[in-house]
């Protein structure tokens, strides 16, 4: 690994100015990896002005002789994950999202582990990244989030972020083979049982945990790996008042395409795709859960599904209980002004 990334005045400005977060992600990558075809200084400066991203995109496309960035095969780099966690995620998670981890005494000492969480926000998966940071900071765990295939290879993503960025940070493709391979190698997996149904459910269904996919129950039972459920409060406000528009998403092959009052700013500053509104994120660790499929009645196919929905119902009740608590509801439901703190 190279020398630690050193923050200058421009990096602090990028933390403060929302369209600059994408610049910070790419500059950090370029510090540790050769990235000649990536964004350059002129293009970074264009990110910062209304509509400038489109000109930057054209300039980079011309530099690349009309070719899109090619997805490069990357493996997981734990050292780079630690560097990104401490040097970039740290100030964002602690000062901007003000994330907190509760009931740390429930964290088990052993690995492997499947960590499940209610997923929401209809935006870049900041609820996942913040939890991964907190768990890494608390226990030193190396977390590998399970991510939709679009996060690895969608045309927008390969222009926004360096090819291989998600894999280098530990992302596991949401495919059966990749999931099983990670579980077999004693990974601590961060998994959203709702899949895309969670983030794209929209503002009208906020706080309603969607149907769980049973695959994590099946793999937990097969490999005898416990499940650690976590309930998140505050992720519904990462992109408030947004509703998924399937008719718009389909032509662009987008997993979800939200419409909200804030989308006018995204049209002017497409680099805001990796940003989200400031919301106080609170995570509540639940008791460890190990499915006992053999003890359940019903046919073999229905047992994992029934166990998954039973866990979903338990987390839904806990989510409602936390929202009603005077100590948690006021902080979790507030939406302070979305202005990042710069790193001191």
CSV table of C-alpha atoms in Angstrom, one decimal, residues 93 98-105 107 115 130-139 141 228-231 281-286:
chain,number,residue,atom,x,y,z
A,93,UNK,CA,-20.1,8.5,9.0
A,98,UNK,CA,-23.8,10.9,12.9
A,99,UNK,CA,-24.2,7.2,12.9
A,100,UNK,CA,-24.5,5.3,16.2
A,101,UNK,CA,-24.3,1.5,17.0
A,102,UNK,CA,-26.4,0.4,20.0
A,103,UNK,CA,-26.4,-2.9,21.9
A,104,UNK,CA,-22.8,-3.7,21.0
A,105,UNK,CA,-22.8,-6.3,23.8
A,107,UNK,CA,-22.1,-8.7,18.9
A,115,UNK,CA,-25.6,-9.6,9.2
A,130,UNK,CA,-22.2,3.3,7.7
A,131,UNK,CA,-23.0,0.0,9.4
A,132,UNK,CA,-20.0,-1.6,7.9
A,133,UNK,CA,-17.8,1.3,9.2
A,134,UNK,CA,-19.3,1.0,12.7
A,135,UNK,CA,-18.8,-2.7,12.9
A,136,UNK,CA,-15.3,-2.5,11.6
A,137,UNK,CA,-14.5,0.3,14.1
A,138,UNK,CA,-16.1,-1.5,17.0
A,139,UNK,CA,-14.8,-5.1,16.4
A,141,UNK,CA,-14.2,-6.9,11.4
A,228,UNK,CA,-27.1,-11.2,13.3
A,229,UNK,CA,-30.2,-9.0,12.7
A,230,UNK,CA,-29.8,-5.2,12.9
A,231,UNK,CA,-32.6,-2.6,12.8
A,281,UNK,CA,-28.5,6.9,11.4
A,282,UNK,CA,-29.0,4.7,14.5
A,283,UNK,CA,-28.4,0.9,14.4
A,284,UNK,CA,-29.8,-1.5,17.0
A,285,UNK,CA,-28.2,-4.9,17.2
A,286,UNK,CA,-30.7,-7.7,17.8
